[in-house]
Coordinates of C-alpha atoms and ligand atoms in Angstrom, one line a residue:
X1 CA -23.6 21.3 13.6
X2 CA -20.6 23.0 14.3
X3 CA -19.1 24.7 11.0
X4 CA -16.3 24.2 9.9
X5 CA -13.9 26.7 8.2
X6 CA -10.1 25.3 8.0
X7 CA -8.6 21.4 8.3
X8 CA -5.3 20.7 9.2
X9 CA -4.1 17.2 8.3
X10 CA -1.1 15.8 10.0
X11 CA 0.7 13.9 7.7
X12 CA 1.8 14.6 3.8
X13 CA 1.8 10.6 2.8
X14 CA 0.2 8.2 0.8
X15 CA -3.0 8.8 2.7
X16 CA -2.9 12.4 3.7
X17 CA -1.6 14.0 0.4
X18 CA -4.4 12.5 -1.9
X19 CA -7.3 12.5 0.6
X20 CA -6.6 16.6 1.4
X21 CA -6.3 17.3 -1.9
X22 CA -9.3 16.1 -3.0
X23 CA -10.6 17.6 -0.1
X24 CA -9.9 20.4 -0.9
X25 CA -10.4 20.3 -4.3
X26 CA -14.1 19.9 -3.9
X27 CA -14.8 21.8 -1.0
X28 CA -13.1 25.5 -2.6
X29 CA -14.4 27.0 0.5
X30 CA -12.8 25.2 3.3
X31 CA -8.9 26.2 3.8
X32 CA -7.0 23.2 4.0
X33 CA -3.5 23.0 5.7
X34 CA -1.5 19.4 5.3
X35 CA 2.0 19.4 7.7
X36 CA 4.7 17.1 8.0
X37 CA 8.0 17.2 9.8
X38 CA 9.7 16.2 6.3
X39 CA 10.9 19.3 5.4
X40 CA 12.3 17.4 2.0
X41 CA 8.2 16.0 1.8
X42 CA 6.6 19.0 2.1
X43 CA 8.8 20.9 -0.5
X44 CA 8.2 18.3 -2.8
X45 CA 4.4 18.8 -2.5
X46 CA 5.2 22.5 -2.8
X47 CA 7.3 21.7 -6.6
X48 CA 5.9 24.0 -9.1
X49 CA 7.2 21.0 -11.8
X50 CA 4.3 18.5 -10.8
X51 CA 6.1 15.6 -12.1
X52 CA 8.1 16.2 -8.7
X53 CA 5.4 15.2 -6.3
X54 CA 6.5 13.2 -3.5
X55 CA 3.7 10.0 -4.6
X56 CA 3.2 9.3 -7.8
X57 CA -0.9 8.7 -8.7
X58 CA -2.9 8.9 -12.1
X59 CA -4.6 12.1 -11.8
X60 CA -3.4 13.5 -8.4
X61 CA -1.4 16.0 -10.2
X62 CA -4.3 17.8 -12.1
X63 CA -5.7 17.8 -8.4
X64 CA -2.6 19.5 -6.5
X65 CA -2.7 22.3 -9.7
X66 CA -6.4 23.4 -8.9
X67 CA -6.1 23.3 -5.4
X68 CA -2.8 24.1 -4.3
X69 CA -2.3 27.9 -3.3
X70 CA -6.5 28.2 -3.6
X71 CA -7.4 26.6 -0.8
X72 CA -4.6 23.8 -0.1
X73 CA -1.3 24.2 1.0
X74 CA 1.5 22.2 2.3
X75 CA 3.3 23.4 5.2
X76 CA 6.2 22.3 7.9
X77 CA 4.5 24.7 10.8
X78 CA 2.2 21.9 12.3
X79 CA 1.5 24.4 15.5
X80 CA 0.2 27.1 13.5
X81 CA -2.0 24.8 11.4
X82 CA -3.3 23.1 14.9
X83 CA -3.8 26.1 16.0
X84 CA -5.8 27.7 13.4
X85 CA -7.7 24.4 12.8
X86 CA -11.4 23.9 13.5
X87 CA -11.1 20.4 12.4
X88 CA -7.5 18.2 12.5
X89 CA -7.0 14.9 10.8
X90 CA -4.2 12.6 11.6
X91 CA -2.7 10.7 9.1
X92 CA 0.5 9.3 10.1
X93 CA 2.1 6.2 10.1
X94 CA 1.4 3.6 12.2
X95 CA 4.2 1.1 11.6
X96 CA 4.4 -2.7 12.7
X97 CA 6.2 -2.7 16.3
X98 CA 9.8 -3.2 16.0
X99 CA 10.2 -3.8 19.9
X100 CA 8.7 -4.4 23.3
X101 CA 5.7 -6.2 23.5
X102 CA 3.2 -6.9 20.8
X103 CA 6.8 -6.7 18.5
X104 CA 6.4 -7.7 14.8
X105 CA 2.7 -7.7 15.5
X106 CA 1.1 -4.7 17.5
X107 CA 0.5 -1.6 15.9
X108 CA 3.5 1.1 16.9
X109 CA 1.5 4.3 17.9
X110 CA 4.3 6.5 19.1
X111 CA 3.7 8.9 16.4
X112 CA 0.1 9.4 17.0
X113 CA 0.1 9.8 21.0
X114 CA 3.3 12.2 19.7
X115 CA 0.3 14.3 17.6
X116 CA -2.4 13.7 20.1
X117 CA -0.1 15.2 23.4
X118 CA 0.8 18.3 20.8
X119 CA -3.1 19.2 19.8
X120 CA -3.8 19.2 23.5
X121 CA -0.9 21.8 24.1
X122 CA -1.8 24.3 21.1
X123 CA -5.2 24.1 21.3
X124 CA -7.3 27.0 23.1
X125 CA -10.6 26.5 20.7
X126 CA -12.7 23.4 20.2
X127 CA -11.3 20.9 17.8
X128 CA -12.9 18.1 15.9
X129 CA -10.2 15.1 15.8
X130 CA -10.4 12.8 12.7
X131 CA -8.7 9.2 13.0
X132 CA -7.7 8.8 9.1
X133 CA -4.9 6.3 10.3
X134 CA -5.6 2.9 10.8
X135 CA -5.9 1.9 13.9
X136 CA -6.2 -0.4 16.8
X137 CA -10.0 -0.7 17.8
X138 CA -10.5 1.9 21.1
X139 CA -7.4 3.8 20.1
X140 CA -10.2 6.7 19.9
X141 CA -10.4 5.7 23.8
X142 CA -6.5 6.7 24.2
X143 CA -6.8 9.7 22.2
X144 CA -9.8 11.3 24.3
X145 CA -7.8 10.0 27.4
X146 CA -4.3 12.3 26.4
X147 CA -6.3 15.0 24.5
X148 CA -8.6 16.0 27.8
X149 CA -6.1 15.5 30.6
X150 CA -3.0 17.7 28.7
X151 CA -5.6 19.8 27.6
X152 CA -6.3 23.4 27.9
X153 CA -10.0 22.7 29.0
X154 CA -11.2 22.6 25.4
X155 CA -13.0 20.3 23.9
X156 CA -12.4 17.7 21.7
X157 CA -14.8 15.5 19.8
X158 CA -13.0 12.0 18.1
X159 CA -14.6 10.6 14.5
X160 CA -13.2 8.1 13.1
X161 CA -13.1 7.9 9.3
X162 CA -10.7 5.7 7.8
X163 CA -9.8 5.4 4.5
X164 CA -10.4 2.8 1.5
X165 CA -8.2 4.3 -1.1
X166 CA -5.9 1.8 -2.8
X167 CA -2.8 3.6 -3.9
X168 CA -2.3 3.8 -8.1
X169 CA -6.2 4.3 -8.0
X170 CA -5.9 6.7 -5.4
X171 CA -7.8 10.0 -7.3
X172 CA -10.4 7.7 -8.6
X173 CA -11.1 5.9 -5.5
X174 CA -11.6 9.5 -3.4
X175 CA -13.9 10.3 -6.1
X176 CA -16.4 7.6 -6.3
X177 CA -15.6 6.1 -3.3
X178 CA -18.0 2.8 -2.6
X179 CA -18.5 4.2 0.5
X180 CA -17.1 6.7 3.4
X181 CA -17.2 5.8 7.2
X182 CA -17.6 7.8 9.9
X183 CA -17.6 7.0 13.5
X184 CA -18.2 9.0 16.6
X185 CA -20.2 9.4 19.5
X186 CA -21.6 13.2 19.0
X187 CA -24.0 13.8 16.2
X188 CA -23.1 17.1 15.3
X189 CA -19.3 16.2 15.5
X190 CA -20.2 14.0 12.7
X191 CA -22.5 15.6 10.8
X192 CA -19.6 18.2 10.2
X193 CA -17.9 15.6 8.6
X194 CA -20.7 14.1 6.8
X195 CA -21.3 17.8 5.4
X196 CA -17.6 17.9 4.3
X197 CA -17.9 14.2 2.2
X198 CA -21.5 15.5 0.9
X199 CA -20.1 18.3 -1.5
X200 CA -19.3 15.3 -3.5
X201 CA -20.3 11.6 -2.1
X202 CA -24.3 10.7 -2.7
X203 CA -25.4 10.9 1.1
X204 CA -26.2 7.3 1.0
X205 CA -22.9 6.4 0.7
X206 CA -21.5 7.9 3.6
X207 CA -22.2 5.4 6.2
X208 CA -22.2 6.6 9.9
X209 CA -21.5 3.9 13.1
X210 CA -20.0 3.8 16.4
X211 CA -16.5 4.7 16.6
X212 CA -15.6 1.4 17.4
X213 CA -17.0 -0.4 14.4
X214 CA -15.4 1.9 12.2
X215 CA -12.1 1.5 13.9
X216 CA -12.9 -2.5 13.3
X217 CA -14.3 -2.3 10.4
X218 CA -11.0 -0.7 8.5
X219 CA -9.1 -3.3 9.7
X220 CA -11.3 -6.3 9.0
X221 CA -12.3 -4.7 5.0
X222 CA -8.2 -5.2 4.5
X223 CA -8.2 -8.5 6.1
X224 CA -11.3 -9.9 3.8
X225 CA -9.3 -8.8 0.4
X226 CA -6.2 -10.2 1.8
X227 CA -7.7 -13.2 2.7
X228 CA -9.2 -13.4 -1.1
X229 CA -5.8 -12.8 -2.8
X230 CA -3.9 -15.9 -0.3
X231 CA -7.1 -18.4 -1.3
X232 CA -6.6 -17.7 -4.3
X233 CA -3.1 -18.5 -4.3
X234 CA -3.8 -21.2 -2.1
X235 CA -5.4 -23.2 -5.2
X236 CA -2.6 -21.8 -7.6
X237 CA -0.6 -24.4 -6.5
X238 CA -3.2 -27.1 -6.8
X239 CA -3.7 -25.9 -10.2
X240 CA 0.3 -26.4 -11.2
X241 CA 0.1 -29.8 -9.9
X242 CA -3.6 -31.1 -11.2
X243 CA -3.4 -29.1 -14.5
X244 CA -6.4 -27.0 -13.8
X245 CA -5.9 -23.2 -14.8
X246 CA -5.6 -21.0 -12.2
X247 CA -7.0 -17.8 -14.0
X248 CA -9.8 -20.4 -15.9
X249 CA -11.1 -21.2 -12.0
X250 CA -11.1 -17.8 -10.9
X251 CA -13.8 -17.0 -14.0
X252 CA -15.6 -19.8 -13.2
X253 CA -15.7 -18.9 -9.5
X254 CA -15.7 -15.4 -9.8
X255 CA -19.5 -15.3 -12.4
X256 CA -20.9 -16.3 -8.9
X257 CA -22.7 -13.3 -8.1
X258 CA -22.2 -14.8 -4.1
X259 CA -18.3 -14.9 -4.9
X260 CA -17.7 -12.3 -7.1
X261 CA -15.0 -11.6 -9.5
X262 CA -12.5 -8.8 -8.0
X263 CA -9.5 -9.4 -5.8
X264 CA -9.6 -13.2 -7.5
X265 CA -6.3 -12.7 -9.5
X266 CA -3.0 -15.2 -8.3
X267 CA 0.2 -13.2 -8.0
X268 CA 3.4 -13.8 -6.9
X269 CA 2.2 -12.3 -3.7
X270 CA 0.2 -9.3 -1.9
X271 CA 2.1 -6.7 -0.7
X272 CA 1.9 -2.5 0.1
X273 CA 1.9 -1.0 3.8
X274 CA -1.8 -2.0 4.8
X275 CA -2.3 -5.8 4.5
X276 CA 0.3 -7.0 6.4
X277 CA 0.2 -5.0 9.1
X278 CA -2.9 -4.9 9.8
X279 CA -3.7 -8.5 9.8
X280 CA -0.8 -8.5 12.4
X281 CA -2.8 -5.9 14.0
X282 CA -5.8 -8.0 13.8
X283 CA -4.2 -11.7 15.2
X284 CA -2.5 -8.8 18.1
X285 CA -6.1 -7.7 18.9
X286 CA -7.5 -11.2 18.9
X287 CA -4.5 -12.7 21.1
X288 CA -5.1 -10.1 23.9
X289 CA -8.8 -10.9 24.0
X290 CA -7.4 -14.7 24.7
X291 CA -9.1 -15.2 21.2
X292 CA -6.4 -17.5 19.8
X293 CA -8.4 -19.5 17.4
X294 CA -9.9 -16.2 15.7
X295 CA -5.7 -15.4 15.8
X296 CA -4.3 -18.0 14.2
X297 CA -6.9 -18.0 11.2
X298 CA -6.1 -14.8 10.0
X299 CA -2.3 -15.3 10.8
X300 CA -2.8 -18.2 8.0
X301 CA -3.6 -15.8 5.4
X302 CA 0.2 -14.0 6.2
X303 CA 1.7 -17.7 6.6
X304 CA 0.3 -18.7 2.5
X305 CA 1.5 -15.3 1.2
X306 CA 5.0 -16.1 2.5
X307 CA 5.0 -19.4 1.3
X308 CA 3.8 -18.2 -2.2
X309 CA 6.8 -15.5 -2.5
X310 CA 9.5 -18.6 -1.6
X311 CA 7.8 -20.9 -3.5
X312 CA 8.1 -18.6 -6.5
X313 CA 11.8 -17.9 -5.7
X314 CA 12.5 -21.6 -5.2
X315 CA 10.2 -22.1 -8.7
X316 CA 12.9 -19.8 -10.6
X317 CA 16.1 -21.9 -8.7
X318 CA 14.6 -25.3 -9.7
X319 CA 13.7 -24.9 -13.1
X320 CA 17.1 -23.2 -13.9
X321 CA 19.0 -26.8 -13.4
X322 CA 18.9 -25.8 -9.4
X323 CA 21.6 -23.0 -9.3
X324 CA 21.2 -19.4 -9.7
X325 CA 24.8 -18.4 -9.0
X326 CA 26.2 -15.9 -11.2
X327 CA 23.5 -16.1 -13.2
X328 CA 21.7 -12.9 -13.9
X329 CA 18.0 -12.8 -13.5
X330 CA 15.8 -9.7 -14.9
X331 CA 13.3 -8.4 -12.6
X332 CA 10.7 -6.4 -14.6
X333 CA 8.8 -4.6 -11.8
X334 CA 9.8 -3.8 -7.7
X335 CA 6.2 -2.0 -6.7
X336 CA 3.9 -3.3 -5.0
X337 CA 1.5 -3.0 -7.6
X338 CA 1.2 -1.4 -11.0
X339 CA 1.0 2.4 -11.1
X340 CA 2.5 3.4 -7.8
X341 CA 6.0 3.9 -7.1
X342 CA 5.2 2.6 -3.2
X343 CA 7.5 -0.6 -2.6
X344 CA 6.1 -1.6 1.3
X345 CA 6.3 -5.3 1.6
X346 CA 6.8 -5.7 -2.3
X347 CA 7.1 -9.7 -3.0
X348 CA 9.9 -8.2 -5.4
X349 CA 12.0 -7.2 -2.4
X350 CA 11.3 -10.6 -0.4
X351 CA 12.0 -13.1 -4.5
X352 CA 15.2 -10.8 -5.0
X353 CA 16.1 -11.6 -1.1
X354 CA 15.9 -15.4 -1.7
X355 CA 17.8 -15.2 -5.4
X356 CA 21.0 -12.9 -3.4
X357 CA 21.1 -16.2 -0.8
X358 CA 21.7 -18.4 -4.0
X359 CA 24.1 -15.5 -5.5
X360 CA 22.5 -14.7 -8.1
X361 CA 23.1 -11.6 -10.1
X362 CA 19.5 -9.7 -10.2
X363 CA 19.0 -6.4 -12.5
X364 CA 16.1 -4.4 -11.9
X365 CA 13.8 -2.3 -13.8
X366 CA 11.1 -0.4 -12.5
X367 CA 9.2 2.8 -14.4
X368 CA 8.5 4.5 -11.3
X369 CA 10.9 3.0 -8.8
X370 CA 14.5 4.7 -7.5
X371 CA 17.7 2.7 -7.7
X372 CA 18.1 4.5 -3.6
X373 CA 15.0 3.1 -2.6
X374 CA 15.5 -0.5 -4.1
X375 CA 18.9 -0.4 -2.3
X376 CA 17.4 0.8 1.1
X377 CA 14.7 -2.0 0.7
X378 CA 17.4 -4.6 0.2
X379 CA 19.2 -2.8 3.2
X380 CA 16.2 -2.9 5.4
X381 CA 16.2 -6.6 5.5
X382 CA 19.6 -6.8 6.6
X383 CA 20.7 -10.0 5.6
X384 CA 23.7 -9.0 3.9
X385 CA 25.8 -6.0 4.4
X386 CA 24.7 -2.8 1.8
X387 CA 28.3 -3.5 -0.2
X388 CA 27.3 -6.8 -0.6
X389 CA 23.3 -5.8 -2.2
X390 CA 25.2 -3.3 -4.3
X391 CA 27.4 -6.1 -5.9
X392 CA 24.8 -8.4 -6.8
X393 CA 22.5 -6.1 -8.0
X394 CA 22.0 -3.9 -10.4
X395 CA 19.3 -1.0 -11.2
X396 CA 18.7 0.4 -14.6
X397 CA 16.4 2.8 -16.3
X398 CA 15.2 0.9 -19.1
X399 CA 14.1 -2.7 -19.7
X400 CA 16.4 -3.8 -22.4
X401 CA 19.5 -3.0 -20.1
X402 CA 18.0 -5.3 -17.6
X403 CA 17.2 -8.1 -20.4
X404 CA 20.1 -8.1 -22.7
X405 CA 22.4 -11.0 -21.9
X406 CA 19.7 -12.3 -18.7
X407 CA 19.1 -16.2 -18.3
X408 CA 15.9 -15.3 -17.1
X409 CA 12.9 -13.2 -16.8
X410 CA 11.0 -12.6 -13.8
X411 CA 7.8 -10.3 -13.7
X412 CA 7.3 -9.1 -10.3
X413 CA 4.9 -6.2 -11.0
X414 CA 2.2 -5.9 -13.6
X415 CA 3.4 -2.8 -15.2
X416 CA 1.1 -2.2 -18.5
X417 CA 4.2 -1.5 -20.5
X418 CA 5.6 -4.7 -19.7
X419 CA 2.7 -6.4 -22.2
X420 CA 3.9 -4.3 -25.1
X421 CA 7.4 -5.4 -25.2
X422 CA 9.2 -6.7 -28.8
X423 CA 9.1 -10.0 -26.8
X424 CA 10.8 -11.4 -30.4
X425 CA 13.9 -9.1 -30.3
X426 CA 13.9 -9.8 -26.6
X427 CA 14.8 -13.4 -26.9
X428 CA 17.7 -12.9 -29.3
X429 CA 19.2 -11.1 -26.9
X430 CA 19.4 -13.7 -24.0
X431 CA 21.0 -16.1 -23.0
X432 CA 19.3 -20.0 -23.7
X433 CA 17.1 -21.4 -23.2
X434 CA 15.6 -18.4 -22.2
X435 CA 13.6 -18.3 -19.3
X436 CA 10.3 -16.6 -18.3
X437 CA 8.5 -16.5 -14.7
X438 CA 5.7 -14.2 -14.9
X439 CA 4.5 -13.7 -10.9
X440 CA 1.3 -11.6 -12.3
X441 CA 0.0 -13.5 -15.2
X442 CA 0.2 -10.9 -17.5
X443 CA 2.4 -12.3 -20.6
X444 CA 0.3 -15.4 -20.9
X445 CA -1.7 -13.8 -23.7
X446 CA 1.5 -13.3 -25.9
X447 CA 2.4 -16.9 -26.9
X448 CA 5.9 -17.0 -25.6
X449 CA 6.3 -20.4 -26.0
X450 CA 5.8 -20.0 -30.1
X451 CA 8.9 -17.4 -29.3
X452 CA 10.5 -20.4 -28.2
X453 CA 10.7 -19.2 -24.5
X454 CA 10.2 -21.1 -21.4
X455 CA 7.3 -19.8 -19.4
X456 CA 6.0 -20.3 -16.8
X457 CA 2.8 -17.9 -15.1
X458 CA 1.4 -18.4 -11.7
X459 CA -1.0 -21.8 -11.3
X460 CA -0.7 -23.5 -14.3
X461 CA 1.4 -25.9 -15.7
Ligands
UDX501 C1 -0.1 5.8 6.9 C2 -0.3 4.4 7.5 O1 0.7 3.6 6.8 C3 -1.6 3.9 7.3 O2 -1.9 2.8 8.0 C4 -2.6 4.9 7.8 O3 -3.9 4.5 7.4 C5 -2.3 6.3 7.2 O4 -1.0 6.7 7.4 P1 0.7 6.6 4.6 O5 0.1 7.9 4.3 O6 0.9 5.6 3.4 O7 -0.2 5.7 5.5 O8 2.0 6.8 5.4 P2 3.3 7.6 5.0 O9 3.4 7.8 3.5 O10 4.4 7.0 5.8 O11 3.0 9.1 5.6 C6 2.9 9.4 6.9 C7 3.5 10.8 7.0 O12 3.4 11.3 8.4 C8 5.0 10.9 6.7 O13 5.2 11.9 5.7 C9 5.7 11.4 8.0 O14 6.8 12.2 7.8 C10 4.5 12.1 8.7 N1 4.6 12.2 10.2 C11 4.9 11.1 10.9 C12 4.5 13.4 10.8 O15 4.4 14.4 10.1 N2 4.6 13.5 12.1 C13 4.8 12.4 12.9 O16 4.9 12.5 14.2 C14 5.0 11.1 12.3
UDX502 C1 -5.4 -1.8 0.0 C2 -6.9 -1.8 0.0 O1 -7.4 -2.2 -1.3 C3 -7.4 -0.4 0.3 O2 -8.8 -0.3 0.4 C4 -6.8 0.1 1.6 O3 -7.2 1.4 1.9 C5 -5.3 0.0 1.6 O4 -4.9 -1.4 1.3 P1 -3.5 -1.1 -1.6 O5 -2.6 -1.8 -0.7 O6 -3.1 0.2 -2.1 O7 -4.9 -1.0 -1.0 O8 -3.6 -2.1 -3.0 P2 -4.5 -3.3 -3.4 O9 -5.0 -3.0 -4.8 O10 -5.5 -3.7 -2.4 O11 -3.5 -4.5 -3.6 C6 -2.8 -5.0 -2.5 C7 -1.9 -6.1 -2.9 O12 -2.6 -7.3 -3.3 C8 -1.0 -5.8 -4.2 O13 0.3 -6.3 -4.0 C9 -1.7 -6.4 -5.3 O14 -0.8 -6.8 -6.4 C10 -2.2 -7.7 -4.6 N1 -3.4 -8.3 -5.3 C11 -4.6 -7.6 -5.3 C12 -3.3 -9.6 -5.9 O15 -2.2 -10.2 -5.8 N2 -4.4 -10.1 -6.5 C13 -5.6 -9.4 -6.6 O16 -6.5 -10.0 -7.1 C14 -5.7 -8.2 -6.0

């Protein structure tokens, strides 16, 4: 087993920052380099105020403080960190394709043949190459291909470890992890890994395969949970129509021990970097293999969580006598989920699209959320010019700007505060009848229609 002194990780994001630092964290005697080209990242990693993080995550702060300047640092000089590393994880993005072929589908891997091409020209020692990224299955095939004919006649071993993390339980998750993968070809290559993991992960938990199943497998685990949230959605709509209770049928479900209970909650609709794409990724794989019934199964599970964001929209348009125009419409929540301040494929961004068409005026409020990065999500879409987002909506900083005066009440993320609100004072300060549309559920418990609201939750009458 080859030992191994210093990582470098490539990458200071969602995935890279909270994976090294845990890293690090329990392994005091490894040095642990993470690099970025965001000079503006990076310092923010570097803040000695820790509420200045670039990711917000319970617990990842009391992390960074024990670790950072031990045996983890944040850095801008990727060469010297390549260089220095015995082992070298790469943990960049790996957007949707936004041209050529595979567009809106294929995984873009510019930015990891970008890291791949500069580890082969730095390199003069051996280096172990961990695939943290999400990738295509046999992209380990393309890395070994670019790493041994750029390189300089050094040798480089490919594992494969994705990661399971989901982000607002990101600490926990690293943890306790259910399980770790790791794939690779060379035994020893891997058992340098495994050793790594074992400081804190029960060995039988750290599952070893071929590098291709673990490539596979990464992508297929997000496409099972996916595929659990859109069934479940799926029947949220029978329920509104047959008067059976969305979140009563999920119990009764879920106490199958064959079933089981997680991931069994309707929402207004999945969102965050990983589903998506990599279900795109999935029906791309699947098409090129000529497999296009396996393809258009899974596409299925992207087609019912668009329809559940419009329908939510159109929800809010018909039951407010069928125009939102100049109304103004709260939104309590633009996350993707509680606990983050990640808004990658929100439904929030996709309900306030469809409300904008109708001109309505939507104010937001998010804990955790910028105003600039609600504005850039808006802009992103590009169907209306930025001037034009600007006008119609609005960010503020706490919820009662957002509420005073609304006609409505939409809950787009399940922030815990949002259950503790003086719900009573709320609704004598909007406009009536006042309306509520709760995409997460999570008011139901409060008796709103006693307020003398109108509510309506996800799959239920
Ligand atoms: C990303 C992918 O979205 C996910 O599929 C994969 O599993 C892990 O990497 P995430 O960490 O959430 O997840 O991405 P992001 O927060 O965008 O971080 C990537 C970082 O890599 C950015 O900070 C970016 O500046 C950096 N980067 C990108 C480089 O340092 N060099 C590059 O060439 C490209
Ligand atoms: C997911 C996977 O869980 C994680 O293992 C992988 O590494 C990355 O992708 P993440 O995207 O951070 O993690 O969050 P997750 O908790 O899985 O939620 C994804 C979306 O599904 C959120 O928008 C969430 O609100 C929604 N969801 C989840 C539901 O609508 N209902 C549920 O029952 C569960």
């Amino acid at each position: 087993m080859k030992e191994i002194k210093k990582i470098a990780c490539i990458g200071a994001g969602y995935v890279g920052g909270p994976t090294m630092s845990v890293i690090a964290q329990k392994n005091p005697h490894l040095t642990v380099t993470v690099v970025d080209l965001n000079q503006m990242r990076i310092d923010a990693w570097n803040s000695s105020d820790l509420d200045k993080l670039p990711i917000y995550e319970p617990g990842l702060s009391s992390v960074v403080s024990e670790a950072r300047g031990r045996n983890l640092f944040f850095s801008t000089d990727v060469e010297k960190a390549i260089d220095e590393a015995d082992m070298i994880f790469i943990s960049v993005n790996t957007p949707t394709k936004t041209y050529g072929k595979g567009k809106g589908q294929a995984a873009d891997l510019k930015y990891i043949e970008l890291c791949a091409r500069q580890i082969a020209k730095i390199a003069k020692t051996d280096k172990i190459i961990v695939e943290k990224s999400t990738l295509p299955v046999r992209t380990a095939e393309s890395l070994k291909g670019i790493l041994d004919n750029t390189g300089n006649g050094v040798n480089f071993d490919i594992l494969s470890n994705p990661e399971f993390l989901a982000e607002g339980t990101a600490i926990a998750d690293l943890h306790q992890p259910d399980r770790v993968l790791i794939g690779g070809e060379n035994s020893e290559a891997i058992e340098s890994l495994v050793n790594i993991y074992e400081s804190w992960v029960p060995r039988e938990r750290i599952l070893t395969t071929n590098l291709w199943s673990s490539e596979l497998s990464k992508l297929v685990a997000n496409a099972f949970l996916a595929q659990r949230v859109s069934s479940i959605n799926a029947i949220s709509e029978l329920c509104e129509q047959t008067g059976a209770n969305i979140d009563e049928v999920a119990r009764a479900i879920g106490q199958d021990s064959r079933i089981g209970s997680k991931f069994l909650k309707a929402s207004v609709g999945f969102g965050g970097s990983c589903f998506q794409k990599d279900i795109l990724n999935l029906v791309y794989i699947a098409r090129s293999y000529n497999l296009n019934v396996v393809a258009d199964y899974w596409e299925q599970v992207i087609t019912l969580n668009d329809h559940q964001k419009s329908r939510f929209a159109e929800n809010i348009i018909q039951t407010m006598y069928n125009t939102v125009n100049g109304k103004k419409i709260a939104f309590l929540g633009w996350a993707f989920k509680k606990d983050t301040n990640d808004t990658r494929e929100s439904a929030a961004i996709y309900v306030a699209d469809y409300l904008l068409d109708e001109e309505a005026n939507v104010v937001v409020y998010d804990p955790k959320v910028s105003a600039e990065q609600i504005y850039k999500d808006l802009d992103y879409l590009g169907s209306r010019t930025s001037e034009e987002n600007r006008r119609l909506v609005k960010v503020v900083d706490n919820y009662f700007e957002a509420i005073n005066g609304a006609h409505a009440v939409a809950v787009l993320t399940e922030w815990d505060e949002f259950k503790q609100l003086d719900w009573k004072n709320i609704k004598l300060n909007m406009q009536l009848p006042a309306f509520i549309f709760d995409g997460r559920n999570v008011l139901e418990h409060l008796d709103l229609a006693e307020l003398g609201f109108l509510y309506k939750g996800i799959g239920k009458q």
